[in-house]
Coordinates of C-alpha atoms in Angstrom, one line a residue:
M264 CA 153.9 96.1 142.4
M265 CA 151.8 99.0 143.8
K266 CA 153.6 101.5 141.6
R267 CA 152.8 99.5 138.4
T268 CA 149.2 99.1 139.4
F269 CA 148.9 102.8 140.1
C270 CA 150.6 103.7 136.7
A271 CA 148.3 101.3 134.8
L272 CA 145.2 102.8 136.5
A273 CA 146.4 106.3 135.7
V274 CA 147.0 105.4 132.0
V275 CA 143.5 103.8 131.8
L276 CA 141.8 106.8 133.4
F277 CA 143.7 109.3 131.2
T278 CA 143.0 107.5 128.0
S279 CA 139.3 107.0 128.9
A280 CA 138.9 110.8 129.6
T281 CA 140.7 111.6 126.3
F282 CA 138.5 109.2 124.4
A283 CA 135.3 110.6 126.0
Q284 CA 136.4 114.2 125.1
T285 CA 137.2 113.1 121.5
M286 CA 133.7 111.6 121.2
A287 CA 132.1 114.7 122.7
D288 CA 133.9 116.9 120.2
K289 CA 132.9 114.6 117.3
W290 CA 129.3 114.7 118.4
R291 CA 129.3 118.5 118.7
D292 CA 131.0 119.0 115.4
G293 CA 128.9 116.4 113.5
T294 CA 126.0 117.0 111.2
S295 CA 122.3 116.1 111.4
T296 CA 120.3 114.5 108.5
V297 CA 116.6 114.2 108.3
R298 CA 115.0 112.0 105.6
G299 CA 111.4 112.0 104.5
L300 CA 110.4 108.5 103.3
I301 CA 107.5 107.6 101.1
G302 CA 106.8 104.3 99.3
S303 CA 104.6 101.3 98.7
T304 CA 104.7 97.7 100.0
Q305 CA 102.2 95.0 98.9
G306 CA 99.7 97.7 97.8
A307 CA 100.0 99.7 101.0
I308 CA 101.4 103.2 101.2
N309 CA 104.4 103.8 103.5
A310 CA 105.3 107.2 104.9
G311 CA 107.9 108.1 107.5
V312 CA 110.8 110.1 108.8
D313 CA 114.4 109.2 109.7
Y314 CA 116.9 111.2 111.8
E315 CA 120.7 110.6 111.9
R316 CA 123.4 112.4 113.9
R317 CA 126.5 111.9 111.9
M318 CA 130.1 111.9 113.1
G319 CA 132.6 111.2 110.3
N320 CA 131.6 108.1 108.4
A321 CA 129.3 106.8 111.1
G322 CA 126.2 108.0 112.9
V323 CA 123.4 107.1 115.2
G324 CA 119.7 107.7 114.8
G325 CA 116.1 106.6 114.8
F326 CA 113.2 106.3 112.5
F327 CA 109.4 106.1 112.4
I328 CA 107.5 104.6 109.4
W329 CA 103.8 104.1 109.1
S330 CA 102.4 101.5 106.6
D331 CA 98.8 101.6 105.6
E332 CA 96.6 98.5 105.5
D333 CA 95.5 97.0 102.2
D334 CA 92.2 95.0 102.0
D335 CA 93.1 93.3 98.7
T336 CA 96.2 91.6 100.2
N337 CA 94.9 91.4 103.8
R338 CA 97.9 93.5 104.9
A339 CA 97.5 95.0 108.4
E340 CA 98.4 98.6 109.2
K341 CA 101.8 98.7 110.8
M342 CA 104.0 101.2 112.6
F343 CA 107.8 100.8 112.7
L344 CA 109.9 102.5 115.4
G345 CA 113.6 101.8 115.4
L346 CA 117.1 102.8 116.5
Q347 CA 120.1 102.4 114.2
A348 CA 123.8 102.7 113.9
V349 CA 124.5 104.1 110.4
I350 CA 127.7 103.3 108.5
H351 CA 128.5 105.3 105.4
V352 CA 130.1 102.9 103.0
I353 CA 130.6 105.2 100.0
D354 CA 130.7 108.9 101.0
R355 CA 131.6 111.2 98.2
T356 CA 130.6 114.8 97.7
E357 CA 127.5 114.0 95.7
F358 CA 126.8 110.4 96.4
D359 CA 126.2 108.6 99.8
V360 CA 125.6 104.9 100.3
Y361 CA 124.8 103.7 103.8
V362 CA 124.1 100.5 105.8
A363 CA 122.2 100.8 109.1
P364 CA 121.8 97.8 111.4
G365 CA 119.5 98.4 114.3
L366 CA 116.6 97.3 116.5
T367 CA 112.9 97.8 115.6
V368 CA 109.6 97.6 117.3
V369 CA 106.7 96.9 114.9
M370 CA 103.1 97.5 116.0
H371 CA 100.7 95.4 113.8
D372 CA 97.2 96.6 113.8
E373 CA 94.3 94.2 113.4
P374 CA 94.3 92.8 109.9
P375 CA 91.3 93.5 107.6
A376 CA 90.3 89.8 107.7
G377 CA 90.2 89.9 111.5
G378 CA 92.6 89.0 114.3
D379 CA 94.3 90.8 117.2
D380 CA 96.8 93.7 117.4
E381 CA 100.3 92.5 117.9
T382 CA 103.7 94.1 118.8
S383 CA 106.9 92.5 117.7
F384 CA 110.6 93.3 118.3
G385 CA 113.8 92.3 116.6
P386 CA 116.8 93.4 114.5
S387 CA 116.6 95.4 111.4
M388 CA 118.8 96.3 108.4
R389 CA 118.5 99.4 106.3
L390 CA 120.3 100.1 103.0
G391 CA 120.1 103.4 101.2
A392 CA 121.7 105.5 98.5
I393 CA 121.3 109.3 98.3
Y394 CA 122.4 111.6 95.5
Y395 CA 123.0 115.2 96.8
F396 CA 122.1 118.1 94.6
N397 CA 123.9 120.5 96.8
Q398 CA 125.4 120.5 100.3
N399 CA 122.0 120.1 102.0
W400 CA 119.4 118.5 99.7
G401 CA 119.4 114.9 98.3
L402 CA 117.2 112.3 96.7
G403 CA 117.5 108.6 96.7
F404 CA 116.1 105.3 98.0
D405 CA 115.9 103.5 101.3
W406 CA 115.2 99.8 102.0
L407 CA 114.3 98.4 105.4
K408 CA 114.1 94.8 106.4
T409 CA 112.9 93.8 109.9
H410 CA 113.0 90.5 111.7
N411 CA 110.5 89.4 114.3
W412 CA 112.0 87.7 117.4
S413 CA 109.1 88.1 119.8
S414 CA 105.8 87.0 118.3
D415 CA 104.6 83.8 116.7
D416 CA 101.4 85.5 115.6
V417 CA 102.9 87.7 112.9
G418 CA 105.3 87.2 110.0
F419 CA 109.0 86.7 110.6
T420 CA 110.1 89.5 108.2
E421 CA 108.9 92.8 106.8
E422 CA 110.4 94.6 103.9
L423 CA 109.8 98.3 102.9
S424 CA 111.2 100.2 100.0
N425 CA 110.9 104.0 100.0
L426 CA 111.9 107.1 98.1
A427 CA 114.0 109.3 100.4
V428 CA 114.2 113.0 100.4
S429 CA 117.2 114.0 102.5
Y430 CA 118.1 117.3 104.2
T431 CA 121.5 117.7 106.0
Y432 CA 122.3 120.6 108.3

């Protein structure tokens, strides 16, 4: 019995170390992508940046997007800060389609009509498609939808659509 337990423990330790080494190699050999984002939502201007460390058809990253206020629609200024796990669904030489579930913190500034600042937290989903002109530069679109789990004082969802300029290195 003791021999079997020792053998099982040795196998688990050996495979864990091998898996960790493989992940470290994939991380080191991966590529980085930075996307500049600009768009408009409900009359307000959006601008932001997105970073992804890619390993094969998957990656991890984060983003920051600022959305201006709009007096006509009573839209408050907002800042989105999120973490994401990116999955590249279609990855060809020139065309890349990705899905990125994640978690997002949204800071809602005081709306033009009055009220208090709020911060909300919840899951998010990003979809995007990029056409690459060469190995490094691409152009496409990026869509973000966030859900609010933590505050009853702000809306349940936010959606942003942006033009994305992508640089991979």
